[in-house]
Amino acid sequence: MTEVIATNQTILVVGGGISGLTAALEAAETGKQVVLVEKRPYVGGRVTQLYKYFPKLCFPTCGLEINQRRAKMNPNLTILTMAEVTDIQGDAGNYTASVKISPRYVNDNCTGCGDCARAVSAEFDDEFNYGLGKRKGAYLPHRMAHPQRYVIDPAILGTDEAEKAKTACKVNAVDLEMQEETVSFKAGAVVWATGWQPYDANKIQPYGYDRFQNVVTNVEFERMADPNGPTGGKILRPSDGEVAKNIAFIQCAGSRDKNHLLHCSRICCMATLKQTHYVQEALGDEGKSTIYYIDIRAIDRFEDFYQAVRENPNVSFIKSKVASITQNKENSNPVLNGVDTEGYHRYANEHDLVVLAVGMQPSVDKASFPVDIVINEEGFIEPATENGGIFAAGCSSDALDVNRAVQQATGAALRAIQVVNRVAGTEG
Amino acid sequence: MSDLNSAMTERYHNSFLKEVEANVEEGEWVKMCMQCGVCAGSCPLGNAWEHTPQKLFMMIRAGKREAVLSSDAMWMCTSCYNCIARCPRGLPITHIMHGLAHYAKRLGLVPKNQPTAQFSQIFWDNLMKKGRVNELKLGLAIYFKDGFGQGIKNALANKQLGQNMMKAKRMNAMEFFGGHSIKDTGGLQKMIKKAQEIEDAKIQGNS
Ligand SMILES: Cc1cc2nc3c(=O)[nH]c(=O)nc-3n(C[C@H](O)[C@H](O)[C@H](O)COP(=O)(O)OP(=O)(O)OC[C@H]3O[C@@H](n4cnc5c(N)ncnc54)[C@H](O)[C@@H]3O)c2cc1C
Ligand code: SF4
Ligand code: SF4
Ligand code: SF4
Ligand code: SF4
């Protein structure tokens, strides 16, 4: 049974992405008790799935490593993984949270040796790679996962495979009897940091993501470019495994569109500009990137980054929202159809691979928030006084890049600290 | 130049966009266009026309009054609604296209011999006579719009169609003599006249 020791002076952080992790660490390092609840088996959220960060083109693993070390060292921070908040009752200074914890079937004896994974042969789509590769039925979600504890997929439970995993483990860490449990505990303030999800590309019907193999999304492209990813960092066409050399990027795929997401997702222009660097890095002068856009929104300090990409002769820009994608049946090349805005030329351009720069959508659906909270038209949390002691951080409040998400998370931590300090004052 | 056209040119000489906003159905939406090109790329007319909605909306903002109002583009729109379904900004594009056609017609700027414009006029005149469309006379009027010789040719070319319509009771040869009508044709004509007066007063007021 998981025990959570918490009081009205505890801060509950929901979601352990870069925003939640930051808020939790900032608060814990001031001496506050913090419980971090994360749905996945590991913390870090979606940045763990990025290859490099704009604007510096450094590796997200670097910052993550620092944060994970901070987390390990801090006695004030309790992390619950594979856990979801199902209900929050009460008011600022006096909340009761209910949390559902799914069984991992691996306890904290796990040393991360990987013997169980080697013993198991069943394979499943790897969610970490957006289904582009496979993982075992006993697995570490990704190389750098924190905690470094394996997970047993519930699908192998009750089969030989599960027994194989159990037998392989020398330290008795595999516990096939683990059950789902619900715990409830107190909290004085809540930081809500459940982040974002990529907009469902299947909904953009004219782009044929569901029909054409060589149409992928920008989040998948991050995995394809990563040397630790499913293609070993090679940019390959899903249809035939050939190297893709002539790559198109379609901006605002599902954003700024009354039929899809109303808002500008703010990061996808920069993400695409960054991804042209991946193409350059993987293929040199052989790799050509073409960006189809309405307008490039590389806000404030990112202008230099944009100008540098503009100067790369291997990158071209076409000012046009692509109207539709068709497919050349002979070679499975996607053909982009539309009319450009600089001269109104009608085009039908063939490419090896198309990357849809899909937008960011809040990960928690408006209707399924376990707590009463003010949410705007786009599904993001508003900074409203009605929210009491619940403060949004990161992409649950807006489409933000990491820098802005982290700044905002620090602000949310401060507000949460103010609430529990008030509680401490009255409780003396 | 028609009187109304000169008056409008005078009144809005600084801004064709304002003129469109005030006088064209749904014209106030034109400024919302972000020039993304999706309408142009999804219109089934494709290469067949010179001015796509995207281009027309830019021309309006650029003050290209004569070029817009004498364009035949808005007359070619088939009302398929593809553009409306796709426009990320929700512009009622089809309606604006028809609004522009309507306005150009009022100002007497419709391109000469524009077939859809001619058809619309013939349809309207036909409808106004009896309050019901007389299919037979409508068909004949269209066949013969370019003269007697061409009319005979057109009629012969479409003979089968005409016969089929009669068989299916969609057309009746007796319609040639008078034709069916609504009960109170005079009342309808009065109503339309009144509506036209209101419209005219509105547009004159703007001039
Ligand atoms: C293609 C692409 C490329 C990008 N590249 C960059 C870049 O180079 N540089 C940059 O600065 N930004 C980049 N971004 C933006 C960056 O990914 C975000 O800023 C960042 O992920 C925000 O972190 P977050 O913690 O707010 O959200 P998330 O990363 O989504 O974390 C939210 C966490 O909450 C958890 N969670 C969700 N629901 C629940 C629940 N109900 N209960 C418990 N936990 C829950 C999730 O599992 C997740 O771990 C990119 C975005 C995209 C789409
Ligand atoms: S569960 Fe056991 S076998 Fe599997 S990684 Fe952990 S310690 Fe190794
Ligand atoms: S950031 Fe760029 S691609 Fe993303 S929605 Fe905004 S304009 Fe479109
Ligand atoms: S689709 Fe809409 S916003 Fe885009 S060019 Fe056409 S009218 Fe303008
Ligand atoms: S409604 Fe008219 S303008 Fe719009 S797509 Fe159809 S034909 Fe083209």
Short mmCIF file of N, CA and C in Angstrom, two decimals, chain A residues 239-307:
data_model
loop_
_atom_site.label_atom_id
_atom_site.label_comp_id
_atom_site.label_asym_id
_atom_site.label_seq_id
_atom_site.Cartn_x
_atom_site.Cartn_y
_atom_site.Cartn_z
N SER A 239 7.14 4.50 -45.98
CA SER A 239 6.60 3.61 -47.01
C SER A 239 7.61 2.58 -47.48
N ASP A 240 8.89 2.97 -47.63
CA ASP A 240 9.86 2.04 -48.20
C ASP A 240 11.21 2.04 -47.49
N GLY A 241 11.33 2.79 -46.39
CA GLY A 241 12.58 2.80 -45.65
C GLY A 241 13.72 3.52 -46.36
N GLU A 242 13.42 4.19 -47.49
CA GLU A 242 14.45 4.96 -48.19
C GLU A 242 14.72 6.27 -47.43
N VAL A 243 15.93 6.79 -47.62
CA VAL A 243 16.25 8.07 -46.99
C VAL A 243 15.42 9.17 -47.66
N ALA A 244 14.76 9.99 -46.85
CA ALA A 244 13.98 11.11 -47.39
C ALA A 244 14.90 12.31 -47.55
N LYS A 245 14.98 12.84 -48.77
CA LYS A 245 15.91 13.96 -49.00
C LYS A 245 15.19 15.27 -49.25
N ASN A 246 14.01 15.16 -49.80
CA ASN A 246 13.28 16.37 -50.18
C ASN A 246 12.05 16.44 -49.28
N ILE A 247 12.18 17.22 -48.20
CA ILE A 247 11.19 17.17 -47.13
C ILE A 247 10.38 18.45 -47.05
N ALA A 248 9.06 18.31 -46.97
CA ALA A 248 8.18 19.48 -46.85
C ALA A 248 7.67 19.58 -45.42
N PHE A 249 7.56 20.80 -44.95
CA PHE A 249 6.95 21.06 -43.64
C PHE A 249 5.69 21.89 -43.87
N ILE A 250 4.58 21.48 -43.29
CA ILE A 250 3.35 22.26 -43.43
C ILE A 250 3.02 22.89 -42.08
N GLN A 251 3.05 24.21 -42.06
CA GLN A 251 2.79 24.95 -40.81
C GLN A 251 1.30 25.05 -40.53
N CYS A 252 1.00 25.39 -39.28
CA CYS A 252 -0.39 25.58 -38.85
C CYS A 252 -1.27 24.38 -39.20
N ALA A 253 -0.72 23.17 -39.09
CA ALA A 253 -1.53 21.99 -39.37
C ALA A 253 -2.46 21.77 -38.18
N GLY A 254 -3.64 22.31 -38.31
CA GLY A 254 -4.63 22.17 -37.22
C GLY A 254 -4.65 23.34 -36.26
N SER A 255 -3.80 24.35 -36.45
CA SER A 255 -3.87 25.54 -35.60
C SER A 255 -4.38 26.72 -36.43
N ARG A 256 -4.79 27.77 -35.75
CA ARG A 256 -5.28 28.99 -36.39
C ARG A 256 -6.37 28.67 -37.40
N ASP A 257 -7.26 27.80 -37.01
CA ASP A 257 -8.23 27.31 -37.98
C ASP A 257 -9.54 27.05 -37.27
N LYS A 258 -10.59 27.70 -37.72
CA LYS A 258 -11.86 27.55 -37.02
C LYS A 258 -12.40 26.12 -37.10
N ASN A 259 -11.88 25.34 -38.04
CA ASN A 259 -12.30 23.93 -38.11
C ASN A 259 -11.50 23.04 -37.17
N HIS A 260 -10.43 23.57 -36.59
CA HIS A 260 -9.57 22.77 -35.73
C HIS A 260 -9.28 23.54 -34.43
N LEU A 261 -8.01 23.89 -34.19
CA LEU A 261 -7.70 24.69 -33.01
C LEU A 261 -7.75 26.16 -33.40
N LEU A 262 -8.44 26.96 -32.60
CA LEU A 262 -8.55 28.38 -32.94
C LEU A 262 -7.23 29.12 -32.73
N HIS A 263 -6.45 28.67 -31.75
CA HIS A 263 -5.28 29.44 -31.36
C HIS A 263 -4.06 29.13 -32.22
N CYS A 264 -3.10 30.06 -32.18
CA CYS A 264 -1.78 29.81 -32.75
C CYS A 264 -1.02 29.03 -31.69
N SER A 265 -0.42 27.91 -32.06
CA SER A 265 0.24 27.06 -31.06
C SER A 265 1.61 27.58 -30.65
N ARG A 266 2.06 28.64 -31.31
CA ARG A 266 3.21 29.42 -30.84
C ARG A 266 4.58 28.75 -30.97
N ILE A 267 4.65 27.42 -30.88
CA ILE A 267 5.97 26.80 -30.89
C ILE A 267 6.29 26.11 -32.22
N CYS A 268 5.24 25.88 -33.04
CA CYS A 268 5.46 25.01 -34.21
C CYS A 268 6.27 25.67 -35.31
N CYS A 269 6.25 27.01 -35.40
CA CYS A 269 7.14 27.65 -36.38
C CYS A 269 8.58 27.40 -35.98
N MET A 270 8.87 27.63 -34.69
CA MET A 270 10.23 27.41 -34.21
C MET A 270 10.62 25.94 -34.28
N ALA A 271 9.67 25.05 -34.00
CA ALA A 271 9.97 23.62 -34.06
C ALA A 271 10.37 23.23 -35.48
N THR A 272 9.66 23.76 -36.47
CA THR A 272 10.00 23.44 -37.86
C THR A 272 11.36 24.03 -38.24
N LEU A 273 11.58 25.28 -37.86
CA LEU A 273 12.88 25.89 -38.18
C LEU A 273 14.00 25.05 -37.58
N LYS A 274 13.77 24.57 -36.36
CA LYS A 274 14.74 23.70 -35.70
C LYS A 274 14.90 22.40 -36.49
N GLN A 275 13.79 21.86 -36.95
CA GLN A 275 13.85 20.56 -37.64
C GLN A 275 14.57 20.65 -38.99
N THR A 276 14.63 21.86 -39.59
CA THR A 276 15.44 21.98 -40.82
C THR A 276 16.92 21.79 -40.48
N HIS A 277 17.29 22.10 -39.24
CA HIS A 277 18.67 21.82 -38.80
C HIS A 277 18.91 20.31 -38.75
N TYR A 278 17.88 19.56 -38.31
CA TYR A 278 18.01 18.10 -38.26
C TYR A 278 18.29 17.56 -39.67
N VAL A 279 17.54 18.11 -40.65
CA VAL A 279 17.69 17.65 -42.04
C VAL A 279 19.11 17.96 -42.52
N GLN A 280 19.55 19.18 -42.23
CA GLN A 280 20.90 19.59 -42.63
C GLN A 280 21.95 18.68 -41.97
N GLU A 281 21.74 18.41 -40.69
CA GLU A 281 22.69 17.60 -39.94
C GLU A 281 22.75 16.16 -40.48
N ALA A 282 21.58 15.60 -40.82
CA ALA A 282 21.54 14.21 -41.25
C ALA A 282 21.99 14.03 -42.69
N LEU A 283 21.74 15.02 -43.54
CA LEU A 283 21.92 14.81 -44.98
C LEU A 283 22.84 15.81 -45.66
N GLY A 284 23.32 16.80 -44.93
CA GLY A 284 24.18 17.82 -45.54
C GLY A 284 23.47 18.52 -46.69
N ASP A 285 24.23 18.82 -47.77
CA ASP A 285 23.63 19.56 -48.88
C ASP A 285 22.65 18.71 -49.69
N GLU A 286 22.60 17.43 -49.42
CA GLU A 286 21.64 16.58 -50.13
C GLU A 286 20.22 16.75 -49.59
N GLY A 287 20.13 17.23 -48.38
CA GLY A 287 18.81 17.36 -47.75
C GLY A 287 18.20 18.72 -48.05
N LYS A 288 16.99 18.71 -48.58
CA LYS A 288 16.30 19.96 -48.90
C LYS A 288 15.02 20.06 -48.08
N SER A 289 14.85 21.21 -47.44
CA SER A 289 13.63 21.44 -46.67
C SER A 289 12.81 22.54 -47.34
N THR A 290 11.51 22.34 -47.42
CA THR A 290 10.62 23.38 -47.95
C THR A 290 9.53 23.63 -46.91
N ILE A 291 9.40 24.88 -46.51
CA ILE A 291 8.42 25.22 -45.47
C ILE A 291 7.24 25.95 -46.10
N TYR A 292 6.07 25.38 -45.98
CA TYR A 292 4.82 26.01 -46.45
C TYR A 292 4.19 26.68 -45.24
N TYR A 293 3.96 27.99 -45.33
CA TYR A 293 3.52 28.71 -44.13
C TYR A 293 2.53 29.81 -44.45
N ILE A 294 1.80 30.25 -43.44
CA ILE A 294 0.93 31.43 -43.59
C ILE A 294 1.76 32.66 -43.25
N ASP A 295 2.35 32.66 -42.06
CA ASP A 295 3.42 33.60 -41.73
C ASP A 295 4.26 32.95 -40.64
N ILE A 296 5.53 33.29 -40.61
CA ILE A 296 6.43 32.65 -39.65
C ILE A 296 6.38 33.43 -38.34
N ARG A 297 6.05 32.72 -37.29
CA ARG A 297 5.96 33.38 -35.99
C ARG A 297 7.09 32.92 -35.08
N ALA A 298 8.23 33.53 -35.32
CA ALA A 298 9.39 33.27 -34.47
C ALA A 298 9.48 34.50 -33.57
N ILE A 299 8.81 34.39 -32.41
CA ILE A 299 8.59 35.60 -31.63
C ILE A 299 9.87 36.13 -30.96
N ASP A 300 9.87 37.38 -30.72
CA ASP A 300 10.95 38.21 -30.16
C ASP A 300 12.37 37.68 -30.35
N ARG A 301 12.98 37.10 -29.34
CA ARG A 301 14.41 36.81 -29.44
C ARG A 301 14.72 35.68 -30.43
N PHE A 302 13.68 35.08 -31.02
CA PHE A 302 13.92 33.99 -31.96
C PHE A 302 14.15 34.48 -33.39
N GLU A 303 14.03 35.78 -33.61
CA GLU A 303 14.17 36.32 -34.96
C GLU A 303 15.51 35.92 -35.59
N ASP A 304 16.58 35.96 -34.79
CA ASP A 304 17.90 35.61 -35.32
C ASP A 304 17.95 34.16 -35.80
N PHE A 305 17.30 33.31 -35.03
CA PHE A 305 17.25 31.89 -35.38
C PHE A 305 16.59 31.73 -36.75
N TYR A 306 15.50 32.44 -36.92
CA TYR A 306 14.75 32.40 -38.18
C TYR A 306 15.62 32.91 -39.33
N GLN A 307 16.26 34.05 -39.11
CA GLN A 307 17.07 34.64 -40.19
C GLN A 307 18.19 33.70 -40.60
#
